[in-house]
mmCIF file of C-alpha atoms in Angstrom:
data_model
loop_
_atom_site.group_PDB
_atom_site.id
_atom_site.type_symbol
_atom_site.label_atom_id
_atom_site.label_comp_id
_atom_site.label_asym_id
_atom_site.label_seq_id
_atom_site.Cartn_x
_atom_site.Cartn_y
_atom_site.Cartn_z
ATOM 1 C CA UNK A 255 -32.101 3.250 0.607
ATOM 2 C CA UNK A 256 -29.672 5.940 -0.305
ATOM 3 C CA UNK A 257 -26.338 6.097 -1.285
ATOM 4 C CA UNK A 258 -24.999 6.744 2.091
ATOM 5 C CA UNK A 259 -27.176 4.047 3.871
ATOM 6 C CA UNK A 260 -25.375 1.637 1.290
ATOM 7 C CA UNK A 261 -22.204 2.601 2.078
ATOM 8 C CA UNK A 262 -23.038 3.180 5.624
ATOM 9 C CA UNK A 263 -24.241 -0.683 6.070
ATOM 10 C CA UNK A 264 -21.088 -2.353 4.233
ATOM 11 C CA UNK A 265 -18.267 -0.074 5.500
ATOM 12 C CA UNK A 266 -17.150 -0.571 8.890
ATOM 13 C CA UNK A 267 -17.710 2.327 11.016
ATOM 14 C CA UNK A 268 -13.997 3.160 11.379
ATOM 15 C CA UNK A 269 -13.644 3.180 7.631
ATOM 16 C CA UNK A 270 -16.650 5.319 6.986
ATOM 17 C CA UNK A 271 -16.830 9.415 6.607
ATOM 18 C CA UNK A 272 -19.816 11.098 7.866
ATOM 19 C CA UNK A 273 -22.597 11.827 5.305
ATOM 20 C CA UNK A 274 -21.826 15.692 6.127
ATOM 21 C CA UNK A 275 -18.002 14.791 4.952
ATOM 22 C CA UNK A 276 -18.855 13.333 2.092
ATOM 23 C CA UNK A 277 -21.762 15.888 0.573
ATOM 24 C CA UNK A 278 -19.302 18.431 1.923
ATOM 25 C CA UNK A 279 -16.500 17.075 -0.753
ATOM 26 C CA UNK A 280 -18.965 16.776 -3.344
ATOM 27 C CA UNK A 281 -20.192 20.447 -3.053
ATOM 28 C CA UNK A 282 -16.669 21.956 -1.990
ATOM 29 C CA UNK A 283 -14.173 19.966 -4.131
ATOM 30 C CA UNK A 284 -16.790 18.603 -6.573
ATOM 31 C CA UNK A 285 -13.961 19.311 -9.389
ATOM 32 C CA UNK A 286 -11.616 15.955 -7.453
ATOM 33 C CA UNK A 287 -14.421 14.358 -5.372
ATOM 34 C CA UNK A 288 -17.042 12.404 -7.478
ATOM 35 C CA UNK A 289 -20.125 10.121 -6.954
ATOM 36 C CA UNK A 290 -21.144 7.573 -9.458
ATOM 37 C CA UNK A 291 -23.750 5.787 -8.457
ATOM 38 C CA UNK A 292 -26.515 3.224 -10.114
ATOM 39 C CA UNK A 293 -29.120 0.748 -9.201
ATOM 40 C CA UNK A 294 -26.690 -1.656 -7.803
ATOM 41 C CA UNK A 295 -23.197 0.053 -7.398
ATOM 42 C CA UNK A 296 -22.172 3.223 -5.642
ATOM 43 C CA UNK A 297 -18.270 4.561 -6.208
ATOM 44 C CA UNK A 298 -16.702 7.251 -4.512
ATOM 45 C CA UNK A 299 -13.442 8.487 -5.871
ATOM 46 C CA UNK A 300 -11.368 11.427 -6.008
ATOM 47 C CA UNK A 301 -9.518 12.194 -9.224
ATOM 48 C CA UNK A 302 -6.268 14.366 -9.089
ATOM 49 C CA UNK A 303 -4.249 15.232 -12.103
ATOM 50 C CA UNK A 304 -1.670 12.668 -11.126
ATOM 51 C CA UNK A 305 -3.773 10.024 -9.985
ATOM 52 C CA UNK A 306 -7.120 8.364 -9.202
ATOM 53 C CA UNK A 307 -7.675 7.648 -5.232
ATOM 54 C CA UNK A 308 -11.004 5.376 -4.954
ATOM 55 C CA UNK A 309 -12.600 6.035 -1.508
ATOM 56 C CA UNK A 310 -15.226 3.654 -1.508
ATOM 57 C CA UNK A 311 -16.939 1.114 -3.748
ATOM 58 C CA UNK A 312 -20.190 -0.740 -3.313
ATOM 59 C CA UNK A 313 -21.901 -3.501 -5.791
ATOM 60 C CA UNK A 314 -25.008 -4.444 -4.257
ATOM 61 C CA UNK A 315 -25.031 -8.403 -3.274
ATOM 62 C CA UNK A 316 -27.634 -9.706 -5.685
ATOM 63 C CA UNK A 317 -25.450 -8.181 -8.799
ATOM 64 C CA UNK A 318 -22.127 -9.339 -7.377
ATOM 65 C CA UNK A 319 -20.400 -11.421 -10.160
ATOM 66 C CA UNK A 320 -21.833 -9.349 -13.583
ATOM 67 C CA UNK A 321 -18.995 -7.672 -13.727
ATOM 68 C CA UNK A 322 -20.183 -4.217 -12.119
ATOM 69 C CA UNK A 323 -17.035 -3.711 -10.402
ATOM 70 C CA UNK A 324 -14.883 -4.473 -13.580
ATOM 71 C CA UNK A 325 -16.691 -2.326 -15.500
ATOM 72 C CA UNK A 326 -16.389 0.559 -13.223
ATOM 73 C CA UNK A 327 -12.425 -0.036 -12.634
ATOM 74 C CA UNK A 328 -12.082 -0.047 -16.377
ATOM 75 C CA UNK A 329 -13.744 3.508 -16.724
ATOM 76 C CA UNK A 330 -11.307 4.683 -14.086
ATOM 77 C CA UNK A 331 -8.293 3.058 -15.945
ATOM 78 C CA UNK A 332 -9.405 4.426 -19.273
ATOM 79 C CA UNK A 333 -7.996 7.586 -17.900
ATOM 80 C CA UNK A 334 -4.765 6.595 -18.086
ATOM 81 C CA UNK A 335 -3.323 7.278 -14.412
ATOM 82 C CA UNK A 336 -2.353 5.263 -11.405
ATOM 83 C CA UNK A 337 -5.238 3.958 -9.101
ATOM 84 C CA UNK A 338 -4.641 3.931 -5.223
ATOM 85 C CA UNK A 339 -7.171 2.464 -2.847
ATOM 86 C CA UNK A 340 -7.040 1.276 0.920
ATOM 87 C CA UNK A 341 -8.357 -2.064 1.574
ATOM 88 C CA UNK A 342 -8.592 -4.054 5.374
ATOM 89 C CA UNK A 343 -6.075 -6.994 5.589
ATOM 90 C CA UNK A 344 -7.514 -10.327 5.326
ATOM 91 C CA UNK A 345 -9.800 -11.688 8.425
ATOM 92 C CA UNK A 346 -10.665 -15.136 7.998
ATOM 93 C CA UNK A 347 -14.071 -14.184 9.817
ATOM 94 C CA UNK A 348 -15.523 -12.088 7.216
ATOM 95 C CA UNK A 349 -14.993 -13.583 3.868
ATOM 96 C CA UNK A 350 -15.747 -10.429 2.100
ATOM 97 C CA UNK A 351 -12.208 -9.236 2.668
ATOM 98 C CA UNK A 352 -10.548 -12.363 1.074
ATOM 99 C CA UNK A 353 -13.271 -12.005 -1.721
ATOM 100 C CA UNK A 354 -11.961 -8.095 -2.244
ATOM 101 C CA UNK A 355 -8.128 -8.628 -2.515
ATOM 102 C CA UNK A 356 -8.967 -11.673 -5.114
ATOM 103 C CA UNK A 357 -11.261 -8.992 -6.976
ATOM 104 C CA UNK A 358 -8.465 -6.791 -7.153
ATOM 105 C CA UNK A 359 -5.735 -9.028 -7.695
ATOM 106 C CA UNK A 360 -7.640 -10.335 -10.876
ATOM 107 C CA UNK A 361 -7.823 -6.543 -11.958
ATOM 108 C CA UNK A 362 -4.008 -6.329 -12.061
ATOM 109 C CA UNK A 363 -3.528 -4.218 -8.609
ATOM 110 C CA UNK A 364 -0.182 -4.633 -6.780
ATOM 111 C CA UNK A 365 0.324 -4.129 -2.969
ATOM 112 C CA UNK A 366 2.080 -1.413 -1.684
ATOM 113 C CA UNK A 367 4.223 -3.496 0.649
ATOM 114 C CA UNK A 368 6.482 -0.713 1.687
ATOM 115 C CA UNK A 369 3.509 1.589 2.895
ATOM 116 C CA UNK A 370 2.390 1.220 6.561
ATOM 117 C CA UNK A 371 -1.061 2.898 7.150
ATOM 118 C CA UNK A 372 -2.256 2.842 10.702
ATOM 119 C CA UNK A 373 -5.143 5.485 11.307
ATOM 120 C CA UNK A 374 -7.279 6.412 14.698
ATOM 121 C CA UNK A 375 -10.857 6.653 14.154
ATOM 122 C CA UNK A 376 -12.461 9.244 15.141
ATOM 123 C CA UNK A 377 -15.779 7.061 15.667
ATOM 124 C CA UNK A 378 -14.463 4.927 17.991
ATOM 125 C CA UNK A 379 -11.214 5.645 19.123
ATOM 126 C CA UNK A 380 -9.377 2.519 17.758
ATOM 127 C CA UNK A 381 -6.527 2.410 15.405
ATOM 128 C CA UNK A 382 -7.472 0.866 12.311
ATOM 129 C CA UNK A 383 -4.747 -0.732 10.244
ATOM 130 C CA UNK A 384 -5.748 -0.588 6.251
ATOM 131 C CA UNK A 385 -3.236 -1.791 3.292
ATOM 132 C CA UNK A 386 -2.573 -0.003 0.299
ATOM 133 C CA UNK A 387 -3.333 -1.284 -3.226
ATOM 134 C CA UNK A 388 -2.548 0.555 -6.711
ATOM 135 C CA UNK A 389 -2.926 -0.224 -10.231
ATOM 136 C CA UNK A 390 -0.449 1.357 -12.391
ATOM 137 C CA UNK A 391 0.380 1.805 -15.959
ATOM 138 C CA UNK A 392 3.545 3.319 -15.739
ATOM 139 C CA UNK A 393 4.930 1.401 -13.050
ATOM 140 C CA UNK A 394 5.224 4.213 -10.696
ATOM 141 C CA UNK A 395 7.587 3.132 -7.631
ATOM 142 C CA UNK A 396 5.964 2.749 -4.111
ATOM 143 C CA UNK A 397 7.495 6.167 -3.011
ATOM 144 C CA UNK A 398 5.473 7.743 -5.625
ATOM 145 C CA UNK A 399 2.380 6.044 -4.260
ATOM 146 C CA UNK A 400 3.147 7.072 -0.905
ATOM 147 C CA UNK A 401 3.250 10.597 -2.114
ATOM 148 C CA UNK A 402 0.408 10.498 -3.631
ATOM 149 C CA UNK A 403 -0.898 8.950 -0.517
ATOM 150 C CA UNK A 404 0.034 11.906 1.562
ATOM 151 C CA UNK A 405 -1.721 14.348 -0.666
ATOM 152 C CA UNK A 406 -5.057 12.206 -0.735
ATOM 153 C CA UNK A 407 -5.122 12.251 3.189
ATOM 154 C CA UNK A 408 -4.391 15.835 3.386
ATOM 155 C CA UNK A 409 -6.904 16.867 0.820
ATOM 156 C CA UNK A 410 -9.528 14.491 1.493
ATOM 157 C CA UNK A 411 -9.483 12.383 4.924
ATOM 158 C CA UNK A 412 -8.484 15.336 6.894
ATOM 159 C CA UNK A 413 -10.844 18.017 4.818
ATOM 160 C CA UNK A 414 -12.143 20.157 7.515
ATOM 161 C CA UNK A 415 -12.427 17.162 9.949
ATOM 162 C CA UNK A 416 -12.204 19.701 12.955
ATOM 163 C CA UNK A 417 -15.318 21.488 11.812
ATOM 164 C CA UNK A 418 -16.896 18.129 11.138
ATOM 165 C CA UNK A 419 -16.132 16.044 13.910
ATOM 166 C CA UNK A 420 -15.160 18.031 16.235
ATOM 167 C CA UNK A 421 -11.419 16.714 16.352
ATOM 168 C CA UNK A 422 -8.973 16.332 14.011
ATOM 169 C CA UNK A 423 -7.114 13.391 12.432
ATOM 170 C CA UNK A 424 -3.406 12.427 13.583
ATOM 171 C CA UNK A 425 -0.825 14.564 10.722
ATOM 172 C CA UNK A 426 -0.108 12.356 7.899
ATOM 173 C CA UNK A 427 3.578 11.341 9.064
ATOM 174 C CA UNK A 428 1.965 9.836 12.000
ATOM 175 C CA UNK A 429 -0.554 7.835 9.825
ATOM 176 C CA UNK A 430 1.548 6.951 6.624
ATOM 177 C CA UNK A 431 5.059 5.596 7.129
ATOM 178 C CA UNK A 432 7.371 3.982 4.333
ATOM 179 C CA UNK A 433 9.565 1.320 4.909
ATOM 180 C CA UNK A 434 11.659 -0.268 2.378
ATOM 181 C CA UNK A 435 12.088 -3.455 4.931
ATOM 182 C CA UNK A 436 8.332 -3.982 5.660
ATOM 183 C CA UNK A 437 7.770 -6.896 2.825
ATOM 184 C CA UNK A 438 5.034 -9.124 3.651
ATOM 185 C CA UNK A 439 2.632 -9.140 0.196
ATOM 186 C CA UNK A 440 -0.950 -9.408 1.143
ATOM 187 C CA UNK A 441 -1.824 -10.519 -2.482
ATOM 188 C CA UNK A 442 0.845 -13.691 -2.466
ATOM 189 C CA UNK A 443 -1.414 -15.721 -0.748
ATOM 190 C CA UNK A 444 -4.395 -14.736 -2.721
ATOM 191 C CA UNK A 445 -5.574 -17.458 -5.242
ATOM 192 C CA UNK A 446 -5.994 -15.823 -8.633
ATOM 193 C CA UNK A 447 -9.433 -17.027 -10.013
ATOM 194 C CA UNK A 448 -9.057 -18.367 -13.499
ATOM 195 C CA UNK A 449 -10.879 -16.265 -15.565
#
Protein backbone atom coordinates (compact mmCIF):
# COMPACT_ATOMS: atom_id res chain seq x y z
CA UNK A 1 0.00 0.00 0.00
CA UNK A 2 1.43 3.42 -0.91
CA UNK A 3 1.46 6.49 1.35
CA UNK A 4 -1.70 7.97 -0.15
CA UNK A 5 -3.70 4.76 0.25
CA UNK A 6 -2.63 4.52 3.90
CA UNK A 7 -3.89 8.05 4.58
CA UNK A 8 -7.02 7.54 2.51
CA UNK A 9 -8.02 4.42 4.43
CA UNK A 10 -7.53 6.11 7.79
CA UNK A 11 -8.93 9.64 7.34
CA UNK A 12 -12.58 10.48 6.61
CA UNK A 13 -13.29 11.51 3.02
CA UNK A 14 -14.23 15.03 4.21
CA UNK A 15 -10.69 15.58 5.48
CA UNK A 16 -8.75 14.08 2.59
CA UNK A 17 -7.11 16.07 -0.15
CA UNK A 18 -6.99 14.37 -3.51
CA UNK A 19 -3.80 12.56 -4.42
CA UNK A 20 -3.27 15.12 -7.23
CA UNK A 21 -3.57 17.97 -4.73
CA UNK A 22 -0.95 16.48 -2.40
CA UNK A 23 1.41 15.57 -5.21
CA UNK A 24 1.07 19.08 -6.63
CA UNK A 25 1.87 20.58 -3.20
CA UNK A 26 4.94 18.34 -2.88
CA UNK A 27 6.10 19.29 -6.37
CA UNK A 28 5.14 22.97 -6.63
CA UNK A 29 5.46 23.93 -2.96
CA UNK A 30 8.23 21.51 -2.06
CA UNK A 31 10.03 24.24 -0.12
CA UNK A 32 7.03 24.32 2.27
CA UNK A 33 5.07 21.05 1.93
CA UNK A 34 6.82 17.86 3.01
CA UNK A 35 6.29 14.12 3.30
CA UNK A 36 8.06 12.04 5.95
CA UNK A 37 7.42 8.37 5.32
CA UNK A 38 8.61 5.13 6.88
CA UNK A 39 7.40 1.51 6.96
CA UNK A 40 4.97 2.33 9.81
CA UNK A 41 4.18 6.02 9.38
CA UNK A 42 3.25 8.81 7.00
CA UNK A 43 3.55 12.44 8.06
CA UNK A 44 2.49 15.26 5.73
CA UNK A 45 3.29 18.75 6.97
CA UNK A 46 3.85 22.32 5.84
CA UNK A 47 6.72 24.29 7.32
CA UNK A 48 6.44 28.06 7.06
CA UNK A 49 8.94 30.62 8.41
CA UNK A 50 7.00 31.13 11.63
CA UNK A 51 5.09 27.87 12.18
CA UNK A 52 4.52 24.26 11.16
CA UNK A 53 1.17 22.80 10.16
CA UNK A 54 0.65 19.04 10.44
CA UNK A 55 -1.67 18.08 7.60
CA UNK A 56 -1.82 14.32 8.20
CA UNK A 57 -0.11 11.90 10.53
CA UNK A 58 -0.68 8.16 10.30
CA UNK A 59 0.94 5.40 12.32
CA UNK A 60 0.14 1.78 11.46
CA UNK A 61 -2.02 -0.03 14.01
CA UNK A 62 0.64 -2.68 14.60
CA UNK A 63 3.23 0.00 15.43
CA UNK A 64 1.07 2.11 17.78
CA UNK A 65 2.41 2.47 21.30
CA UNK A 66 6.02 2.18 20.11
CA UNK A 67 6.74 5.91 20.30
CA UNK A 68 6.70 6.62 16.55
CA UNK A 69 4.21 9.50 16.85
CA UNK A 70 6.21 10.96 19.75
CA UNK A 71 9.46 10.80 17.73
CA UNK A 72 7.82 12.48 14.72
CA UNK A 73 6.55 15.32 16.91
CA UNK A 74 9.91 15.67 18.69
CA UNK A 75 11.58 16.13 15.30
CA UNK A 76 9.13 18.94 14.47
CA UNK A 77 9.32 20.51 17.95
CA UNK A 78 13.12 20.66 17.61
CA UNK A 79 12.61 23.32 14.92
CA UNK A 80 11.39 25.67 17.68
CA UNK A 81 8.26 26.88 15.90
CA UNK A 82 4.60 26.63 16.91
CA UNK A 83 2.95 23.47 15.56
CA UNK A 84 -0.69 23.60 14.53
CA UNK A 85 -3.05 20.81 13.53
CA UNK A 86 -6.72 20.10 12.98
CA UNK A 87 -8.47 17.39 14.91
CA UNK A 88 -11.98 15.96 14.93
CA UNK A 89 -14.09 16.62 18.01
CA UNK A 90 -14.51 13.52 20.20
CA UNK A 91 -16.89 11.01 18.67
CA UNK A 92 -17.70 8.32 21.20
CA UNK A 93 -18.50 5.87 18.42
CA UNK A 94 -14.96 6.28 17.07
CA UNK A 95 -12.50 5.51 19.87
CA UNK A 96 -9.60 6.82 17.75
CA UNK A 97 -10.84 10.40 18.15
CA UNK A 98 -10.35 10.28 21.92
CA UNK A 99 -7.05 8.36 21.68
CA UNK A 100 -5.77 11.05 19.35
CA UNK A 101 -6.67 13.81 21.82
CA UNK A 102 -5.03 11.90 24.69
CA UNK A 103 -1.88 11.60 22.58
CA UNK A 104 -1.73 15.32 21.70
CA UNK A 105 -2.50 16.37 25.27
CA UNK A 106 0.36 14.16 26.50
CA UNK A 107 2.61 15.82 23.89
CA UNK A 108 1.85 19.27 25.36
CA UNK A 109 -0.67 20.52 22.78
CA UNK A 110 -3.34 23.03 23.75
CA UNK A 111 -6.83 23.56 22.32
CA UNK A 112 -7.33 26.88 20.52
CA UNK A 113 -10.74 27.36 22.11
CA UNK A 114 -11.53 30.71 20.52
CA UNK A 115 -10.98 29.47 16.95
CA UNK A 116 -13.99 28.10 15.14
CA UNK A 117 -13.30 26.00 12.05
CA UNK A 118 -16.06 24.72 9.80
CA UNK A 119 -15.43 23.87 6.18
CA UNK A 120 -17.70 22.43 3.52
CA UNK A 121 -16.26 19.27 2.00
CA UNK A 122 -15.95 19.40 -1.77
CA UNK A 123 -16.23 15.59 -1.80
CA UNK A 124 -19.48 15.25 0.18
CA UNK A 125 -20.79 18.84 0.29
CA UNK A 126 -21.30 18.37 4.06
CA UNK A 127 -20.11 20.86 6.64
CA UNK A 128 -17.17 19.45 8.53
CA UNK A 129 -16.38 20.93 11.94
CA UNK A 130 -12.84 20.57 13.25
CA UNK A 131 -10.94 21.83 16.28
CA UNK A 132 -7.49 23.42 16.27
CA UNK A 133 -4.73 22.16 18.54
CA UNK A 134 -1.37 23.84 18.87
CA UNK A 135 1.98 23.48 20.59
CA UNK A 136 3.83 26.71 21.14
CA UNK A 137 7.34 27.14 22.55
CA UNK A 138 6.84 30.91 22.86
CA UNK A 139 3.25 30.78 24.20
CA UNK A 140 1.68 32.43 21.18
CA UNK A 141 -1.81 33.85 21.65
CA UNK A 142 -4.77 32.17 20.02
CA UNK A 143 -5.01 35.26 17.82
CA UNK A 144 -1.50 34.50 16.51
CA UNK A 145 -2.52 30.88 15.89
CA UNK A 146 -5.64 32.11 14.08
CA UNK A 147 -3.54 34.29 11.72
CA UNK A 148 -1.22 31.33 11.02
CA UNK A 149 -4.20 29.06 10.32
CA UNK A 150 -5.55 31.58 7.81
CA UNK A 151 -2.23 31.59 5.96
CA UNK A 152 -2.11 27.79 5.93
CA UNK A 153 -5.72 27.53 4.71
CA UNK A 154 -5.04 29.88 1.80
CA UNK A 155 -1.58 28.48 0.90
CA UNK A 156 -2.19 24.74 1.39
CA UNK A 157 -5.84 23.68 1.73
CA UNK A 158 -7.19 25.83 -1.09
CA UNK A 159 -4.10 25.67 -3.32
CA UNK A 160 -5.36 25.44 -6.94
CA UNK A 161 -8.66 24.07 -5.62
CA UNK A 162 -10.71 25.21 -8.64
CA UNK A 163 -8.23 23.59 -11.03
CA UNK A 164 -8.05 20.36 -8.99
CA UNK A 165 -11.67 19.87 -7.90
CA UNK A 166 -13.63 21.93 -10.43
CA UNK A 167 -14.87 24.21 -7.63
CA UNK A 168 -13.44 26.33 -4.87
CA UNK A 169 -13.46 25.95 -1.12
CA UNK A 170 -15.15 28.72 0.85
CA UNK A 171 -13.14 31.88 1.52
CA UNK A 172 -11.04 31.80 4.68
CA UNK A 173 -13.24 34.28 6.58
CA UNK A 174 -16.24 31.95 6.21
CA UNK A 175 -14.29 28.93 7.42
CA UNK A 176 -12.23 30.31 10.31
CA UNK A 177 -13.68 32.48 13.05
CA UNK A 178 -12.20 34.01 16.17
CA UNK A 179 -14.56 34.27 19.12
CA UNK A 180 -13.19 35.05 22.57
CA UNK A 181 -16.44 33.81 24.17
CA UNK A 182 -16.09 30.32 22.73
CA UNK A 183 -14.65 28.50 25.71
CA UNK A 184 -15.14 24.77 25.56
CA UNK A 185 -11.71 23.16 25.99
CA UNK A 186 -11.97 19.75 24.34
CA UNK A 187 -8.86 18.61 26.23
CA UNK A 188 -10.40 19.33 29.66
CA UNK A 189 -12.29 16.07 29.89
CA UNK A 190 -9.53 13.98 28.40
CA UNK A 191 -7.61 11.99 30.96
CA UNK A 192 -3.88 12.59 30.77
CA UNK A 193 -2.43 9.11 31.06
CA UNK A 194 0.39 8.41 33.49
CA UNK A 195 3.79 8.16 31.81
